[in-house]
Every structure is written in C-alpha cells, then in structure tokens.
Amino acid sequence: MKLPSLKIRGLEAKYPVIQAGMGCRIGMADLASAVVNCGGFGTIASVGIGDLERGKTHFVDECNTNFALELKKARTLCGGKKNLGVNVMVALSNYEDIVRTAVAAGADYIISGAGLPLQLPEYVGDADIALIPVISSGRAFEVVVKTWLRKYDRKPDAVIIEGPRCGGHLGFTMEMIEHPETCSLDLLLKEVREVIAKYQLDGLPVLAAGEVCCRADIEKFLKMGYDGVQIGTYFITTEESAIDPRSKQVFIDAKAEDIVIIKSPVGLPVRVLKTPLVQRVLSGQRERFSCPYRCLRSCNPAKSLFCIARALIATWSGDTENGLYMVGCNVDACRKIFPVREFFETLQGE
Ligand SMILES: Cc1cc2nc3c(=O)[nH]c(=O)nc-3n(C[C@H](O)[C@H](O)[C@H](O)COP(=O)(O)O)c2cc1C
C-alpha cells in the first residue's frame, strides 16, 4: 500500500510519521530536522535542556534560552520547512514557561502528555499552532476535549494514543501493563473514536504510539483505523540522535528480557533497561544527590531514590553506570546506528 500523507491543522507531512519527543537531549535539532527533511513531523523535547551548572541558579531562564536556540537551529537545518514541533510534559514545573517559549520561537505544533494538558490552550492564546494531547484512555481524552471546548472554545488538532508497550512513562497501572490486552491500541482507538463522535471532532487525526519500527507496523496501524504513528525508541540509535555513542551501544546490545518497569520520580511507571543504576534502584538503594532544579512538579527529592534529570543526562553523556535508559518493548529492533534517511527510504513507493 502507498502510505498516505498526514495532515494536522495547516501542516502536511509526506509520511504519516511523527518522531516522538525524547527528553534529555535525544530528540534535539539534528534528529527533528532530519525527520522533517525526510518527510515526517520532527519533534524537539523540552526536558533536560541547558547547562546543569547554570541551571542550578537560573533554571527557568536556562531552559527557555536553550530551548529557543534549539528550535532556531532545527529550523535552519531544515531550510525553514514546516512540520517542526515540540514535546512539553505537563509534569514539568516550568511547563507554562516552556509552552510560551515554544510559541514565541514559532514551533508548528505542541505535543503534550505525562499529565493532562488542560491549560495548554490558555498558554498558547491565539497563536496559530497545532495542539496535540497525548492520552492513554478515552476517558482522559474526553476530559481534555471537554475542558478545552468549555474553557477555551478550542479543539485538539490531533491526538496521540500511547499504548501499554510504549517507551518512557506510561499512563497505566502496573496491573494494566502486565495485561496489555486490556488496554491495547485497538481497544483504545475504539474509546477515542467514541469521544470523537460524541464531540463531533470528525476528521481529527489519531496517531498510535508504541512499538512501531518499520513500514509493516505503520501499515498495521493504518489498517486498524489510525491516521499515523508516533515513533520513539527506533530513532534512539540513529546517527542524528544526540546521545553519546556509548549509550547508543547500550540500546543496540539490549534484549527484550533486559527491560523492567520502575516507578519514576515523575509519579508514573516508566519502562527502562536494567542497567547498573536501575539495579541499584530495584535493590532499594538511594543515590546521593541534592536537587537545586525542582524540574518536576510531582518529584519529592527527599523521597526519590534517584534524580531522573541527572540520570538522563548521564545517558546523554555516555555514563552507562549512572544513566537511565528509557525504552519501548521493541528494543530488539535497534540493532545498529543508522541515518534517519535510511528508515524513510523504506517508506517510499507502494
Ligand atoms: C528515551 C525516551 C525518552 C522519552 N521522552 C519523552 C518526553 O520527554 N516526553 C514525552 O511526552 N514522552 C517521552 N517519551 C515517550 C515517547 O514520546 C513516545 O510516545 C514513545 O517512545 C513511543 O513508543 P516507542 O518508544 O515504542 O516508539 C520518551 C520515550 C523514550 C524511549
């Protein structure tokens, strides 16, 4: 089958693929612009940006300045093309600031999850920017739609459904994650379609996230009734992903049985590789750290066993002893370092 384009608000990408926001410097300007140049939607993640030392005293300014610079760099790298957006987690303590920075810097869309983005339209105001909530149930989607319509007369421009086999934070209970058939992307699509019908959101693009790593996966979700997919894990080991090659090698060497789920300081379960840091966390050992940042609303540094920001920055810098390696169930598909272009070439033609 020839893959259809993906239209969101006034934007259109040749392929129905959004590159997932991946925080702490995986999805930066190089990755996002490469995806845009190849015909997808490229997303810069807003979390964990900026200098750690300066952030200790000027956290908000440091994040805003570097986030705006990253967007500018990405726009230059894709020759001013559209389809360049950002991912902003609701759980961030500087959520409003980062959203306003994304709007001022001219992002084309905002993807927002890890909590319900109920106030997103307020922070965006009249700006012509696509708003894309990330949800993991029809109920959560309905709460977002109802709130946006009632308070802001605003509809979502697309919705991303994160399934139980996704990488990163998961919007499910442990029991549901252990029984993924109870919350499969098939069932969740039905729930979301009911909300779309109830609120007359006809034509709203619905994207599937979780375990997509090849053309056959995309075709499977299109046949299921999705309009496109969001891909995270498979892009981690691209040449353009900004993490150190030593960390890319950790993903390449990993097998599905190395994956565990732990409780994250974000307050949600998170799927990760069982690397040395995670083994220490699982044995109940607390990492020694102090927190001058307060980057997450939900994190209580006195009770957290580790600092997720430091752990993810350790991943970025190739410190495999102290890094946190968030991952989806499809880690077996990450077998080499390859250019983004190589993936998109497989999407050409019938
Ligand atoms: C390393 C990593 C970092 C992530 N960081 C974020 C993030 O900063 N914000 C967010 O909303 N989701 C984040 N996610 C979730 C992705 O946006 C995406 O929905 C998910 O990875 C899709 O599943 P897949 O990894 O199986 O493709 C992350 C996922 C991974 C694997």
mmCIF file with all atom_site columns, C-alpha atoms and ligand atoms in Angstrom, residues 18-27 43-48 87-90 92 111-115 134 160-163 165-170 208-213 230-236 243 251 270-271 312 315 324-331, ligand 1:
data_model
loop_
_atom_site.group_PDB
_atom_site.id
_atom_site.type_symbol
_atom_site.label_atom_id
_atom_site.label_alt_id
_atom_site.label_comp_id
_atom_site.label_asym_id
_atom_site.label_entity_id
_atom_site.label_seq_id
_atom_site.pdbx_PDB_ins_code
_atom_site.Cartn_x
_atom_site.Cartn_y
_atom_site.Cartn_z
_atom_site.occupancy
_atom_site.B_iso_or_equiv
_atom_site.pdbx_formal_charge
_atom_site.auth_seq_id
_atom_site.auth_comp_id
_atom_site.auth_asym_id
_atom_site.auth_atom_id
_atom_site.pdbx_PDB_model_num
ATOM   1  C CA  . ILE A 1 18  ? 5.719  11.811 13.975 1.00 0.00 ? 18  ILE A CA  1
ATOM   2  C CA  . GLN A 1 19  ? 9.129  11.437 15.583 1.00 0.00 ? 19  GLN A CA  1
ATOM   3  C CA  . ALA A 1 20  ? 8.420  11.226 19.312 1.00 0.00 ? 20  ALA A CA  1
ATOM   4  C CA  . GLY A 1 21  ? 9.716  13.805 21.735 1.00 0.00 ? 21  GLY A CA  1
ATOM   5  C CA  . MET A 1 22  ? 12.514 12.137 23.682 1.00 0.00 ? 22  MET A CA  1
ATOM   6  C CA  . GLY A 1 23  ? 13.752 14.133 26.605 1.00 0.00 ? 23  GLY A CA  1
ATOM   7  C CA  . CYS A 1 24  ? 17.160 14.902 27.971 1.00 0.00 ? 24  CYS A CA  1
ATOM   8  C CA  . ARG A 1 25  ? 18.736 15.527 24.612 1.00 0.00 ? 25  ARG A CA  1
ATOM   9  C CA  . ILE A 1 26  ? 17.857 12.514 22.495 1.00 0.00 ? 26  ILE A CA  1
ATOM   10 C CA  . GLY A 1 27  ? 15.426 14.361 20.264 1.00 0.00 ? 27  GLY A CA  1
ATOM   11 C CA  . THR A 1 43  ? 9.826  16.935 17.459 1.00 0.00 ? 43  THR A CA  1
ATOM   12 C CA  . ILE A 1 44  ? 12.223 18.586 19.902 1.00 0.00 ? 44  ILE A CA  1
ATOM   13 C CA  . ALA A 1 45  ? 11.768 17.509 23.514 1.00 0.00 ? 45  ALA A CA  1
ATOM   14 C CA  . SER A 1 46  ? 11.917 20.319 26.021 1.00 0.00 ? 46  SER A CA  1
ATOM   15 C CA  . VAL A 1 47  ? 13.058 18.478 29.126 1.00 0.00 ? 47  VAL A CA  1
ATOM   16 C CA  . GLY A 1 48  ? 16.678 18.428 30.281 1.00 0.00 ? 48  GLY A CA  1
ATOM   17 C CA  . ASN A 1 87  ? 7.074  17.980 23.155 1.00 0.00 ? 87  ASN A CA  1
ATOM   18 C CA  . VAL A 1 88  ? 6.317  19.501 26.546 1.00 0.00 ? 88  VAL A CA  1
ATOM   19 C CA  . MET A 1 89  ? 5.482  17.270 29.515 1.00 0.00 ? 89  MET A CA  1
ATOM   20 C CA  . VAL A 1 90  ? 2.703  18.558 31.786 1.00 0.00 ? 90  VAL A CA  1
ATOM   21 C CA  . LEU A 1 92  ? 7.388  19.893 34.268 1.00 0.00 ? 92  LEU A CA  1
ATOM   22 C CA  . ILE A 1 111 ? 2.620  17.607 21.763 1.00 0.00 ? 111 ILE A CA  1
ATOM   23 C CA  . SER A 1 112 ? 1.799  17.440 25.444 1.00 0.00 ? 112 SER A CA  1
ATOM   24 C CA  . GLY A 1 113 ? 1.340  14.484 27.795 1.00 0.00 ? 113 GLY A CA  1
ATOM   25 C CA  . ALA A 1 114 ? 2.689  12.975 31.038 1.00 0.00 ? 114 ALA A CA  1
ATOM   26 C CA  . GLY A 1 115 ? -0.354 14.501 32.730 1.00 0.00 ? 115 GLY A CA  1
ATOM   27 C CA  . VAL A 1 134 ? -1.092 12.544 24.407 1.00 0.00 ? 134 VAL A CA  1
ATOM   28 C CA  . ILE A 1 160 ? -1.678 10.601 20.143 1.00 0.00 ? 160 ILE A CA  1
ATOM   29 C CA  . ILE A 1 161 ? -2.659 7.392  21.915 1.00 0.00 ? 161 ILE A CA  1
ATOM   30 C CA  . GLU A 1 162 ? 0.240  5.907  23.858 1.00 0.00 ? 162 GLU A CA  1
ATOM   31 C CA  . GLY A 1 163 ? -0.262 2.174  24.296 1.00 0.00 ? 163 GLY A CA  1
ATOM   32 C CA  . ARG A 1 165 ? 4.092  -1.203 25.207 1.00 0.00 ? 165 ARG A CA  1
ATOM   33 C CA  . CYS A 1 166 ? 5.462  2.330  24.679 1.00 0.00 ? 166 CYS A CA  1
ATOM   34 C CA  . GLY A 1 167 ? 8.829  3.664  25.665 1.00 0.00 ? 167 GLY A CA  1
ATOM   35 C CA  . GLY A 1 168 ? 9.158  6.133  28.522 1.00 0.00 ? 168 GLY A CA  1
ATOM   36 C CA  . HIS A 1 169 ? 6.453  6.986  31.038 1.00 0.00 ? 169 HIS A CA  1
ATOM   37 C CA  . LEU A 1 170 ? 3.235  5.015  30.928 1.00 0.00 ? 170 LEU A CA  1
ATOM   38 C CA  . ALA A 1 208 ? -0.700 5.313  17.568 1.00 0.00 ? 208 ALA A CA  1
ATOM   39 C CA  . ALA A 1 209 ? 2.430  5.264  19.746 1.00 0.00 ? 209 ALA A CA  1
ATOM   40 C CA  . GLY A 1 210 ? 4.239  2.158  20.921 1.00 0.00 ? 210 GLY A CA  1
ATOM   41 C CA  . GLU A 1 211 ? 6.473  -0.432 19.290 1.00 0.00 ? 211 GLU A CA  1
ATOM   42 C CA  . VAL A 1 212 ? 6.467  0.982  15.765 1.00 0.00 ? 212 VAL A CA  1
ATOM   43 C CA  . CYS A 1 213 ? 9.749  0.351  13.992 1.00 0.00 ? 213 CYS A CA  1
ATOM   44 C CA  . GLN A 1 230 ? 4.485  8.291  16.628 1.00 0.00 ? 230 GLN A CA  1
ATOM   45 C CA  . ILE A 1 231 ? 7.901  6.584  16.817 1.00 0.00 ? 231 ILE A CA  1
ATOM   46 C CA  . GLY A 1 232 ? 10.327 6.900  19.721 1.00 0.00 ? 232 GLY A CA  1
ATOM   47 C CA  . THR A 1 233 ? 12.643 4.001  20.564 1.00 0.00 ? 233 THR A CA  1
ATOM   48 C CA  . TYR A 1 234 ? 13.524 3.122  16.981 1.00 0.00 ? 234 TYR A CA  1
ATOM   49 C CA  . PHE A 1 235 ? 15.009 6.596  16.437 1.00 0.00 ? 235 PHE A CA  1
ATOM   50 C CA  . ILE A 1 236 ? 17.265 6.442  19.529 1.00 0.00 ? 236 ILE A CA  1
ATOM   51 C CA  . ILE A 1 243 ? 23.201 10.854 22.872 1.00 0.00 ? 243 ILE A CA  1
ATOM   52 C CA  . PHE A 1 251 ? 20.366 0.072  23.358 1.00 0.00 ? 251 PHE A CA  1
ATOM   53 C CA  . VAL A 1 270 ? 8.494  4.001  33.397 1.00 0.00 ? 270 VAL A CA  1
ATOM   54 C CA  . ARG A 1 271 ? 9.876  1.293  31.105 1.00 0.00 ? 271 ARG A CA  1
ATOM   55 C CA  . LEU A 1 312 ? 19.000 11.040 31.759 1.00 0.00 ? 312 LEU A CA  1
ATOM   56 C CA  . THR A 1 315 ? 22.672 8.679  29.406 1.00 0.00 ? 315 THR A CA  1
ATOM   57 C CA  . LEU A 1 324 ? 18.651 5.798  32.857 1.00 0.00 ? 324 LEU A CA  1
ATOM   58 C CA  . TYR A 1 325 ? 17.770 4.090  29.568 1.00 0.00 ? 325 TYR A CA  1
ATOM   59 C CA  . MET A 1 326 ? 14.065 4.595  28.855 1.00 0.00 ? 326 MET A CA  1
ATOM   60 C CA  . VAL A 1 327 ? 12.903 2.256  26.150 1.00 0.00 ? 327 VAL A CA  1
ATOM   61 C CA  . GLY A 1 328 ? 9.895  0.692  24.416 1.00 0.00 ? 328 GLY A CA  1
ATOM   62 C CA  . CYS A 1 329 ? 9.200  -3.036 24.075 1.00 0.00 ? 329 CYS A CA  1
ATOM   63 C CA  . ASN A 1 330 ? 10.723 -3.062 20.587 1.00 0.00 ? 330 ASN A CA  1
ATOM   64 C CA  . VAL A 1 331 ? 14.351 -2.637 21.695 1.00 0.00 ? 331 VAL A CA  1
HETATM 65 C C1  . LIG B 2 .   ? 14.205 7.596  25.677 1.00 0.00 ? 1   LIG B C1  1
HETATM 66 C C2  . LIG B 2 .   ? 12.799 8.102  25.656 1.00 0.00 ? 1   LIG B C2  1
HETATM 67 C C3  . LIG B 2 .   ? 12.533 9.402  26.079 1.00 0.00 ? 1   LIG B C3  1
HETATM 68 C C4  . LIG B 2 .   ? 11.213 9.885  26.080 1.00 0.00 ? 1   LIG B C4  1
HETATM 69 N N1  . LIG B 2 .   ? 10.977 11.163 26.475 1.00 0.00 ? 1   LIG B N1  1
HETATM 70 C C5  . LIG B 2 .   ? 9.721  11.663 26.429 1.00 0.00 ? 1   LIG B C5  1
HETATM 71 C C6  . LIG B 2 .   ? 9.470  13.036 26.762 1.00 0.00 ? 1   LIG B C6  1
HETATM 72 O O1  . LIG B 2 .   ? 10.382 13.808 27.073 1.00 0.00 ? 1   LIG B O1  1
HETATM 73 N N2  . LIG B 2 .   ? 8.189  13.465 26.731 1.00 0.00 ? 1   LIG B N2  1
HETATM 74 C C7  . LIG B 2 .   ? 7.152  12.632 26.378 1.00 0.00 ? 1   LIG B C7  1
HETATM 75 O O2  . LIG B 2 .   ? 5.996  13.078 26.362 1.00 0.00 ? 1   LIG B O2  1
HETATM 76 N N3  . LIG B 2 .   ? 7.360  11.337 26.033 1.00 0.00 ? 1   LIG B N3  1
HETATM 77 C C8  . LIG B 2 .   ? 8.620  10.849 26.029 1.00 0.00 ? 1   LIG B C8  1
HETATM 78 N N4  . LIG B 2 .   ? 8.836  9.544  25.638 1.00 0.00 ? 1   LIG B N4  1
HETATM 79 C C9  . LIG B 2 .   ? 7.733  8.755  25.069 1.00 0.00 ? 1   LIG B C9  1
HETATM 80 C C10 . LIG B 2 .   ? 7.711  8.971  23.532 1.00 0.00 ? 1   LIG B C10 1
HETATM 81 O O3  . LIG B 2 .   ? 7.362  10.301 23.240 1.00 0.00 ? 1   LIG B O3  1
HETATM 82 C C11 . LIG B 2 .   ? 6.820  8.010  22.723 1.00 0.00 ? 1   LIG B C11 1
HETATM 83 O O4  . LIG B 2 .   ? 5.468  8.195  22.933 1.00 0.00 ? 1   LIG B O4  1
HETATM 84 C C12 . LIG B 2 .   ? 7.152  6.565  22.889 1.00 0.00 ? 1   LIG B C12 1
HETATM 85 O O5  . LIG B 2 .   ? 8.538  6.423  22.897 1.00 0.00 ? 1   LIG B O5  1
HETATM 86 C C13 . LIG B 2 .   ? 6.572  5.736  21.757 1.00 0.00 ? 1   LIG B C13 1
HETATM 87 O O6  . LIG B 2 .   ? 6.832  4.366  21.949 1.00 0.00 ? 1   LIG B O6  1
HETATM 88 P P1  . LIG B 2 .   ? 8.108  3.633  21.278 1.00 0.00 ? 1   LIG B P1  1
HETATM 89 O O7  . LIG B 2 .   ? 9.281  4.100  22.055 1.00 0.00 ? 1   LIG B O7  1
HETATM 90 O O8  . LIG B 2 .   ? 7.785  2.201  21.473 1.00 0.00 ? 1   LIG B O8  1
HETATM 91 O O9  . LIG B 2 .   ? 8.174  4.048  19.835 1.00 0.00 ? 1   LIG B O9  1
HETATM 92 C C14 . LIG B 2 .   ? 10.150 9.038  25.651 1.00 0.00 ? 1   LIG B C14 1
HETATM 93 C C15 . LIG B 2 .   ? 10.441 7.737  25.221 1.00 0.00 ? 1   LIG B C15 1
HETATM 94 C C16 . LIG B 2 .   ? 11.732 7.260  25.206 1.00 0.00 ? 1   LIG B C16 1
HETATM 95 C C17 . LIG B 2 .   ? 12.009 5.869  24.723 1.00 0.00 ? 1   LIG B C17 1
#
